[in-house]
Each structure stands twice: as structure tokens, then as C-alpha cells.
Amino acid sequence: LLAAGLTGVDVRAALCEVDEVFAELAELVSVDIMPGRDDPSNLSLPQMPMHPGLFRRLRGCGGFTSVGNPAQFNLDGLQVLGHSGQPVDDLLRCVRLPSDDKAPLEALCTCLDGLHLAPTAPDTLVSQTFQGADPFIIDDVPHVLFSGGHGRASFRWHRSSDPGPGGTQCICVPAFHRQQAIVLVSLCNPREVTLETFDGVETAAAGDNQTLAGQPVDVPSAQR
């Protein structure tokens, strides 16, 4: 939500603006807010949800939920898992990938292959200490895996190793100040992705994504 380096009065002003914008949005759709690197939450992963008291108007909206980072949720049978981008950014510091807009997507797909959200934690990515269970292990492969805060939007259908149409839609969501766009995913068929920009251009299933027109995915049973 907040730009890096904000302090004092600027933070309060930014939070007020966020509160106004998302309160209007929450009148139309449900809104979940996840903390990022520079937001008012703990620095180490997993990040705690931002306190609802930061959003005076928004907290009164029935569709508002403050979630942690990473977060996992179910939307009418569609399993969604994602984070604000820190694990992908840190992985890119540690591996050699082409330095282009597709590098974050490659890193995200690599995490899915390894069934681990944050493979560099706690060595180079600050994270909390846990004993016994690793909270970043992907136990149940989601239908949608997303990472936020990137330079450009990109997405790809990661095909399941099992027979059938199952798989995971991997999505890198752009930071809004870097690309003014939103990524829309069909709840009925996660292979159907639309990138809508605010210059009036709408691009469906662009880039690396492979569409399945006429071949819907059975969302409740889609497995990797």
C-alpha cells in the first residue's frame, strides 16, 4: 500500500487515501488487504495482518478483511495462495535468470516446482524462527499462485504432472505505481486470465499464458 521511505505525516496521509479508495471499492466487491515490504506490519515473514484500526472507513465495510502475508483462501472452490513478492525478489538476487519482465514469473514457477513459497528463507530472506513445521511448504497445490509488487504483469498456466487438465495459474501482479493494471482470473476456469490496464486496453491471456478455450478446468478437483 505504501511507497518506500514514507515517514510521519506522509504515512498518515497515505493511509487516509488508501482508506478512502478501498472503502469505495468494498461497497462493490470484497476487499482483502495484504501487507507488503513497506507497510505497517512486521518486517519478517510471515507478516501479520495490518490492524483494522488503520482503516477508519474500510473497517466498517462488511466485505473487508485484513490478511497476512503469505495468505491462502478459497473462493467458491478456487484455491488461491500468494504473497506480496518478497520471496520472489529475494530468489532473483540469488539465482541467474534473464533480467527481463519474465524473470519474476520464472522464479515463481520455480517455487511451485519445489513446493516451497520462500526457498531462500531464512538464509537471505528475513523470516521468523519456527520449530517443527515449515510454514512456507506448499502442502496443497493451489489453482492460483500469485506474487505481488512486480514491474509488469505476467502469468502462465503451470500444467499438472498428472493426467488431465489440472494445473496452477501462476501470476505476477504488478505494483500499481509501476504498471496501472489489474489481473482478473475466472473463478470457473483459472486458465482464463484478463489483464486490464487503465488506458482502456484489455488483453486476454497474453504473454506466456496458454488458454484453453472450450476446455474448462474442473476447479474443485484440479490437482497438480
PDB file of C-alpha atoms in Angstrom:
ATOM      1  CA  LEU A   1       0.000   0.000   0.000  1.00  0.00           C
ATOM      2  CA  LEU A   2       2.752   2.474   0.894  1.00  0.00           C
ATOM      3  CA  ALA A   3       5.759   3.702  -1.056  1.00  0.00           C
ATOM      4  CA  ALA A   4       9.229   3.124   0.397  1.00  0.00           C
ATOM      5  CA  GLY A   5      10.650   5.866   2.585  1.00  0.00           C
ATOM      6  CA  LEU A   6       7.434   7.459   3.811  1.00  0.00           C
ATOM      7  CA  THR A   7       7.523   8.763   7.386  1.00  0.00           C
ATOM      8  CA  GLY A   8       5.328  10.640   9.847  1.00  0.00           C
ATOM      9  CA  VAL A   9       2.704  12.867   8.252  1.00  0.00           C
ATOM     10  CA  ASP A  10       3.218  11.296   4.824  1.00  0.00           C
ATOM     11  CA  VAL A  11       2.335   7.841   6.173  1.00  0.00           C
ATOM     12  CA  ARG A  12      -0.845   9.129   7.791  1.00  0.00           C
ATOM     13  CA  ALA A  13      -1.871  10.938   4.613  1.00  0.00           C
ATOM     14  CA  ALA A  14      -1.187   7.849   2.516  1.00  0.00           C
ATOM     15  CA  LEU A  15      -3.233   5.626   4.841  1.00  0.00           C
ATOM     16  CA  CYS A  16      -6.144   8.067   4.696  1.00  0.00           C
ATOM     17  CA  GLU A  17      -6.035   7.959   0.903  1.00  0.00           C
ATOM     18  CA  VAL A  18      -5.901   4.157   0.932  1.00  0.00           C
ATOM     19  CA  ASP A  19      -8.836   4.082   3.327  1.00  0.00           C
ATOM     20  CA  GLU A  20     -10.970   6.265   1.048  1.00  0.00           C
ATOM     21  CA  VAL A  21     -10.154   4.361  -2.153  1.00  0.00           C
ATOM     22  CA  PHE A  22     -10.701   0.871  -0.789  1.00  0.00           C
ATOM     23  CA  ALA A  23     -13.823   1.838   1.165  1.00  0.00           C
ATOM     24  CA  GLU A  24     -15.435   2.828  -2.135  1.00  0.00           C
ATOM     25  CA  LEU A  25     -14.269  -0.412  -3.725  1.00  0.00           C
ATOM     26  CA  ALA A  26     -15.543  -2.503  -0.790  1.00  0.00           C
ATOM     27  CA  GLU A  27     -19.073  -1.250  -1.474  1.00  0.00           C
ATOM     28  CA  LEU A  28     -18.967  -3.229  -4.731  1.00  0.00           C
ATOM     29  CA  VAL A  29     -16.710  -6.245  -4.077  1.00  0.00           C
ATOM     30  CA  SER A  30     -14.964  -7.955  -1.198  1.00  0.00           C
ATOM     31  CA  VAL A  31     -11.528  -6.493  -0.420  1.00  0.00           C
ATOM     32  CA  ASP A  32      -8.636  -8.336   1.218  1.00  0.00           C
ATOM     33  CA  ILE A  33      -5.565  -6.249   2.083  1.00  0.00           C
ATOM     34  CA  MET A  34      -2.196  -7.958   2.407  1.00  0.00           C
ATOM     35  CA  PRO A  35       0.858  -6.161   3.850  1.00  0.00           C
ATOM     36  CA  GLY A  36       3.937  -5.601   1.714  1.00  0.00           C
ATOM     37  CA  ARG A  37       7.556  -4.771   2.390  1.00  0.00           C
ATOM     38  CA  ASP A  38       6.984  -1.134   3.410  1.00  0.00           C
ATOM     39  CA  ASP A  39       3.569  -1.422   5.037  1.00  0.00           C
ATOM     40  CA  PRO A  40       2.859  -1.093   8.786  1.00  0.00           C
ATOM     41  CA  SER A  41       3.431  -4.722   9.777  1.00  0.00           C
ATOM     42  CA  ASN A  42       6.371  -6.795  10.977  1.00  0.00           C
ATOM     43  CA  LEU A  43       9.293  -6.993   8.519  1.00  0.00           C
ATOM     44  CA  SER A  44       9.939 -10.735   8.801  1.00  0.00           C
ATOM     45  CA  LEU A  45       7.811 -13.294   7.002  1.00  0.00           C
ATOM     46  CA  PRO A  46       5.130 -14.394   7.644  1.00  0.00           C
ATOM     47  CA  GLN A  47       3.812 -10.860   8.083  1.00  0.00           C
ATOM     48  CA  MET A  48       0.894 -10.238  10.396  1.00  0.00           C
ATOM     49  CA  PRO A  49      -2.312  -8.647   9.035  1.00  0.00           C
ATOM     50  CA  MET A  50      -2.370  -4.866   9.262  1.00  0.00           C
ATOM     51  CA  HIS A  51      -4.504  -3.635  12.142  1.00  0.00           C
ATOM     52  CA  PRO A  52      -8.065  -2.755  11.040  1.00  0.00           C
ATOM     53  CA  GLY A  53      -7.800   0.424  13.119  1.00  0.00           C
ATOM     54  CA  LEU A  54      -5.589   1.862  10.369  1.00  0.00           C
ATOM     55  CA  PHE A  55      -8.630   1.992   8.080  1.00  0.00           C
ATOM     56  CA  ARG A  56     -11.381   4.060   9.693  1.00  0.00           C
ATOM     57  CA  ARG A  57     -13.925   3.821   6.861  1.00  0.00           C
ATOM     58  CA  LEU A  58     -12.886   0.500   5.398  1.00  0.00           C
ATOM     59  CA  ARG A  59     -13.101  -1.432   8.676  1.00  0.00           C
ATOM     60  CA  GLY A  60     -16.834  -0.766   8.761  1.00  0.00           C
ATOM     61  CA  CYS A  61     -17.378  -2.426   5.378  1.00  0.00           C
ATOM     62  CA  GLY A  62     -18.672  -5.977   5.539  1.00  0.00           C
ATOM     63  CA  GLY A  63     -16.508  -7.161   2.653  1.00  0.00           C
ATOM     64  CA  PHE A  64     -13.173  -6.060   4.127  1.00  0.00           C
ATOM     65  CA  THR A  65     -10.594  -8.499   5.521  1.00  0.00           C
ATOM     66  CA  SER A  66      -7.045  -7.758   6.613  1.00  0.00           C
ATOM     67  CA  VAL A  67      -4.932 -10.834   5.806  1.00  0.00           C
ATOM     68  CA  GLY A  68      -1.368 -11.880   6.486  1.00  0.00           C
ATOM     69  CA  ASN A  69       1.475 -12.381   4.049  1.00  0.00           C
ATOM     70  CA  PRO A  70       1.523 -15.075   2.675  1.00  0.00           C
ATOM     71  CA  ALA A  71      -2.207 -15.803   2.544  1.00  0.00           C
ATOM     72  CA  GLN A  72      -4.313 -18.726   1.386  1.00  0.00           C
ATOM     73  CA  PHE A  73      -8.054 -18.662   0.793  1.00  0.00           C
ATOM     74  CA  ASN A  74     -10.895 -20.376  -1.002  1.00  0.00           C
ATOM     75  CA  LEU A  75     -13.141 -18.557  -3.480  1.00  0.00           C
ATOM     76  CA  ASP A  76     -16.135 -20.725  -4.366  1.00  0.00           C
ATOM     77  CA  GLY A  77     -13.915 -23.790  -4.628  1.00  0.00           C
ATOM     78  CA  LEU A  78     -10.948 -21.985  -6.216  1.00  0.00           C
ATOM     79  CA  GLN A  79      -7.869 -22.433  -4.023  1.00  0.00           C
ATOM     80  CA  VAL A  80      -5.685 -19.296  -4.057  1.00  0.00           C
ATOM     81  CA  LEU A  81      -2.240 -18.901  -2.475  1.00  0.00           C
ATOM     82  CA  GLY A  82       0.110 -15.949  -2.683  1.00  0.00           C
ATOM     83  CA  HIS A  83       2.367 -13.327  -1.153  1.00  0.00           C
ATOM     84  CA  SER A  84       3.489  -9.735  -1.663  1.00  0.00           C
ATOM     85  CA  GLY A  85       6.579 -10.565  -3.676  1.00  0.00           C
ATOM     86  CA  GLN A  86       9.432 -10.611  -1.172  1.00  0.00           C
ATOM     87  CA  PRO A  87      10.274 -14.334  -1.691  1.00  0.00           C
ATOM     88  CA  VAL A  88      10.444 -13.910  -5.475  1.00  0.00           C
ATOM     89  CA  ASP A  89      12.549 -10.741  -5.259  1.00  0.00           C
ATOM     90  CA  ASP A  90      14.988 -12.421  -2.899  1.00  0.00           C
ATOM     91  CA  LEU A  91      15.214 -15.550  -5.040  1.00  0.00           C
ATOM     92  CA  LEU A  92      16.115 -13.377  -8.040  1.00  0.00           C
ATOM     93  CA  ARG A  93      19.053 -11.980  -6.061  1.00  0.00           C
ATOM     94  CA  CYS A  94      20.386 -15.496  -5.558  1.00  0.00           C
ATOM     95  CA  VAL A  95      19.949 -17.157  -8.973  1.00  0.00           C
ATOM     96  CA  ARG A  96      20.831 -16.367 -12.559  1.00  0.00           C
ATOM     97  CA  LEU A  97      17.758 -15.704 -14.655  1.00  0.00           C
ATOM     98  CA  PRO A  98      17.304 -13.429 -17.683  1.00  0.00           C
ATOM     99  CA  SER A  99      16.963  -9.879 -16.383  1.00  0.00           C
ATOM    100  CA  ASP A 100      13.645  -9.071 -18.056  1.00  0.00           C
ATOM    101  CA  ASP A 101       9.998  -8.733 -17.121  1.00  0.00           C
ATOM    102  CA  LYS A 102       9.538 -12.523 -17.206  1.00  0.00           C
ATOM    103  CA  ALA A 103      12.195 -13.268 -14.571  1.00  0.00           C
ATOM    104  CA  PRO A 104       9.793 -12.923 -11.594  1.00  0.00           C
ATOM    105  CA  LEU A 105       7.385 -15.364 -13.261  1.00  0.00           C
ATOM    106  CA  GLU A 106      10.198 -17.869 -13.812  1.00  0.00           C
ATOM    107  CA  ALA A 107      11.142 -17.558 -10.141  1.00  0.00           C
ATOM    108  CA  LEU A 108       7.533 -18.040  -9.031  1.00  0.00           C
ATOM    109  CA  CYS A 109       7.188 -21.166 -11.181  1.00  0.00           C
ATOM    110  CA  THR A 110      10.445 -22.453  -9.694  1.00  0.00           C
ATOM    111  CA  CYS A 111       8.953 -22.070  -6.204  1.00  0.00           C
ATOM    112  CA  LEU A 112       5.905 -24.054  -7.334  1.00  0.00           C
ATOM    113  CA  ASP A 113       8.123 -26.796  -8.747  1.00  0.00           C
ATOM    114  CA  GLY A 114       9.872 -27.033  -5.383  1.00  0.00           C
ATOM    115  CA  LEU A 115       6.580 -26.774  -3.448  1.00  0.00           C
ATOM    116  CA  HIS A 116       8.058 -24.010  -1.303  1.00  0.00           C
ATOM    117  CA  LEU A 117       6.930 -20.380  -1.169  1.00  0.00           C
ATOM    118  CA  ALA A 118      10.193 -18.922   0.161  1.00  0.00           C
ATOM    119  CA  PRO A 119      13.181 -21.146  -0.672  1.00  0.00           C
ATOM    120  CA  THR A 120      15.761 -18.553   0.437  1.00  0.00           C
ATOM    121  CA  ALA A 121      14.287 -18.101   3.945  1.00  0.00           C
ATOM    122  CA  PRO A 122      15.780 -17.735   6.485  1.00  0.00           C
ATOM    123  CA  ASP A 123      19.268 -17.561   4.875  1.00  0.00           C
ATOM    124  CA  THR A 124      18.851 -14.348   2.868  1.00  0.00           C
ATOM    125  CA  LEU A 125      15.147 -13.574   3.376  1.00  0.00           C
ATOM    126  CA  VAL A 126      14.232 -12.378   6.855  1.00  0.00           C
ATOM    127  CA  SER A 127      11.724 -14.761   8.412  1.00  0.00           C
ATOM    128  CA  GLN A 128      10.529 -15.807  11.816  1.00  0.00           C
ATOM    129  CA  THR A 129      12.002 -18.830  13.534  1.00  0.00           C
ATOM    130  CA  PHE A 130       9.801 -21.916  13.570  1.00  0.00           C
ATOM    131  CA  GLN A 131      10.304 -25.311  15.098  1.00  0.00           C
ATOM    132  CA  GLY A 132       8.764 -28.452  13.677  1.00  0.00           C
ATOM    133  CA  ALA A 133       6.691 -27.308  10.681  1.00  0.00           C
ATOM    134  CA  ASP A 134       7.879 -25.013   7.883  1.00  0.00           C
ATOM    135  CA  PRO A 135       5.036 -22.536   7.169  1.00  0.00           C
ATOM    136  CA  PHE A 136       6.265 -21.931   3.620  1.00  0.00           C
ATOM    137  CA  ILE A 137       5.876 -25.518   2.385  1.00  0.00           C
ATOM    138  CA  ILE A 138       3.085 -25.850  -0.184  1.00  0.00           C
ATOM    139  CA  ASP A 139       1.120 -28.834   1.114  1.00  0.00           C
ATOM    140  CA  ASP A 140      -1.908 -28.451  -1.153  1.00  0.00           C
ATOM    141  CA  VAL A 141      -1.158 -27.232  -4.667  1.00  0.00           C
ATOM    142  CA  PRO A 142      -3.461 -24.249  -5.394  1.00  0.00           C
ATOM    143  CA  HIS A 143      -5.382 -23.422  -8.536  1.00  0.00           C
ATOM    144  CA  VAL A 144      -3.867 -19.917  -8.466  1.00  0.00           C
ATOM    145  CA  LEU A 145      -0.421 -18.916  -7.129  1.00  0.00           C
ATOM    146  CA  PHE A 146       0.355 -15.195  -7.135  1.00  0.00           C
ATOM    147  CA  SER A 147       3.187 -12.856  -6.221  1.00  0.00           C
ATOM    148  CA  GLY A 148       2.650  -9.102  -5.910  1.00  0.00           C
ATOM    149  CA  GLY A 149       4.631  -5.907  -6.304  1.00  0.00           C
ATOM    150  CA  HIS A 150       6.367  -6.536  -9.636  1.00  0.00           C
ATOM    151  CA  GLY A 151       7.301  -4.259 -12.524  1.00  0.00           C
ATOM    152  CA  ARG A 152       4.966  -5.804 -15.084  1.00  0.00           C
ATOM    153  CA  ALA A 153       2.125  -8.296 -15.077  1.00  0.00           C
ATOM    154  CA  SER A 154       2.864 -11.791 -16.341  1.00  0.00           C
ATOM    155  CA  PHE A 155       1.142 -15.124 -15.995  1.00  0.00           C
ATOM    156  CA  ARG A 156       1.485 -18.714 -17.116  1.00  0.00           C
ATOM    157  CA  TRP A 157      -0.517 -21.902 -16.800  1.00  0.00           C
ATOM    158  CA  HIS A 158       1.688 -24.439 -14.991  1.00  0.00           C
ATOM    159  CA  ARG A 159       0.471 -27.796 -16.214  1.00  0.00           C
ATOM    160  CA  SER A 160      -0.071 -30.624 -13.748  1.00  0.00           C
ATOM    161  CA  SER A 161       2.208 -33.637 -13.880  1.00  0.00           C
ATOM    162  CA  ASP A 162      -0.916 -35.811 -13.527  1.00  0.00           C
ATOM    163  CA  PRO A 163      -3.132 -36.749 -16.498  1.00  0.00           C
ATOM    164  CA  GLY A 164      -5.978 -34.365 -17.173  1.00  0.00           C
ATOM    165  CA  PRO A 165      -6.467 -30.596 -17.419  1.00  0.00           C
ATOM    166  CA  GLY A 166      -5.344 -29.781 -13.861  1.00  0.00           C
ATOM    167  CA  GLY A 167      -2.641 -27.288 -13.024  1.00  0.00           C
ATOM    168  CA  THR A 168      -1.889 -23.935 -11.433  1.00  0.00           C
ATOM    169  CA  GLN A 169      -2.177 -20.428 -12.820  1.00  0.00           C
ATOM    170  CA  CYS A 170       0.999 -18.589 -11.780  1.00  0.00           C
ATOM    171  CA  ILE A 171       0.580 -14.814 -11.740  1.00  0.00           C
ATOM    172  CA  CYS A 172       2.973 -11.937 -11.069  1.00  0.00           C
ATOM    173  CA  VAL A 173       0.816  -8.962 -10.133  1.00  0.00           C
ATOM    174  CA  PRO A 174       2.274  -5.521 -10.941  1.00  0.00           C
ATOM    175  CA  ALA A 175       2.841  -2.808  -8.381  1.00  0.00           C
ATOM    176  CA  PHE A 176       0.197  -0.258  -9.349  1.00  0.00           C
ATOM    177  CA  HIS A 177       2.642   2.677  -9.428  1.00  0.00           C
ATOM    178  CA  ARG A 178       4.791   0.747 -11.933  1.00  0.00           C
ATOM    179  CA  GLN A 179       2.012  -0.587 -14.158  1.00  0.00           C
ATOM    180  CA  GLN A 180      -1.529   0.677 -13.720  1.00  0.00           C
ATOM    181  CA  ALA A 181      -3.315  -2.581 -14.362  1.00  0.00           C
ATOM    182  CA  ILE A 182      -5.362  -5.252 -12.634  1.00  0.00           C
ATOM    183  CA  VAL A 183      -5.306  -9.012 -13.219  1.00  0.00           C
ATOM    184  CA  LEU A 184      -8.682 -10.744 -13.406  1.00  0.00           C
ATOM    185  CA  VAL A 185      -8.988 -14.528 -13.027  1.00  0.00           C
ATOM    186  CA  SER A 186     -12.108 -16.534 -13.827  1.00  0.00           C
ATOM    187  CA  LEU A 187     -13.465 -18.384 -10.792  1.00  0.00           C
ATOM    188  CA  CYS A 188     -14.900 -21.047 -13.091  1.00  0.00           C
ATOM    189  CA  ASN A 189     -11.751 -21.613 -15.133  1.00  0.00           C
ATOM    190  CA  PRO A 190      -8.451 -20.277 -13.698  1.00  0.00           C
ATOM    191  CA  ARG A 191      -6.842 -20.650 -17.117  1.00  0.00           C
ATOM    192  CA  GLU A 192      -8.895 -17.663 -18.249  1.00  0.00           C
ATOM    193  CA  VAL A 193      -6.918 -14.565 -17.244  1.00  0.00           C
ATOM    194  CA  THR A 194      -7.519 -10.978 -18.316  1.00  0.00           C
ATOM    195  CA  LEU A 195      -5.091  -8.113 -17.878  1.00  0.00           C
ATOM    196  CA  GLU A 196      -6.976  -4.840 -17.820  1.00  0.00           C
ATOM    197  CA  THR A 197      -4.993  -1.625 -17.982  1.00  0.00           C
ATOM    198  CA  PHE A 198      -6.291   1.837 -17.176  1.00  0.00           C
ATOM    199  CA  ASP A 199      -5.598   3.249 -20.624  1.00  0.00           C
ATOM    200  CA  GLY A 200      -8.630   1.385 -21.893  1.00  0.00           C
ATOM    201  CA  VAL A 201      -6.725  -1.565 -23.356  1.00  0.00           C
ATOM    202  CA  GLU A 202      -7.804  -5.041 -22.291  1.00  0.00           C
ATOM    203  CA  THR A 203      -5.608  -8.023 -23.147  1.00  0.00           C
ATOM    204  CA  ALA A 204      -6.841 -11.554 -22.524  1.00  0.00           C
ATOM    205  CA  ALA A 205      -4.438 -14.427 -21.924  1.00  0.00           C
ATOM    206  CA  ALA A 206      -1.348 -12.602 -23.185  1.00  0.00           C
ATOM    207  CA  GLY A 207       2.324 -13.459 -22.903  1.00  0.00           C
ATOM    208  CA  ASP A 208       3.301 -16.948 -21.740  1.00  0.00           C
ATOM    209  CA  ASN A 209      -0.219 -17.928 -20.766  1.00  0.00           C
ATOM    210  CA  GLN A 210      -1.770 -20.857 -22.628  1.00  0.00           C
ATOM    211  CA  THR A 211      -5.532 -20.557 -22.976  1.00  0.00           C
ATOM    212  CA  LEU A 212      -7.967 -23.449 -23.113  1.00  0.00           C
ATOM    213  CA  ALA A 213     -10.952 -22.038 -24.935  1.00  0.00           C
ATOM    214  CA  GLY A 214     -13.736 -24.567 -24.638  1.00  0.00           C
ATOM    215  CA  GLN A 215     -11.746 -26.772 -22.246  1.00  0.00           C
ATOM    216  CA  PRO A 216     -12.757 -25.637 -18.746  1.00  0.00           C
ATOM    217  CA  VAL A 217     -10.872 -26.820 -15.699  1.00  0.00           C
ATOM    218  CA  ASP A 218     -12.836 -28.652 -13.023  1.00  0.00           C
ATOM    219  CA  VAL A 219     -11.938 -26.244 -10.243  1.00  0.00           C
ATOM    220  CA  PRO A 220     -12.856 -28.351  -7.176  1.00  0.00           C
ATOM    221  CA  SER A 221     -10.779 -31.308  -8.351  1.00  0.00           C
ATOM    222  CA  ALA A 222      -7.938 -29.600 -10.243  1.00  0.00           C
ATOM    223  CA  GLN A 223      -4.697 -31.037  -8.934  1.00  0.00           C
ATOM    224  CA  ARG A 224      -1.068 -30.607  -9.859  1.00  0.00           C
TER     225      ARG A 224
END
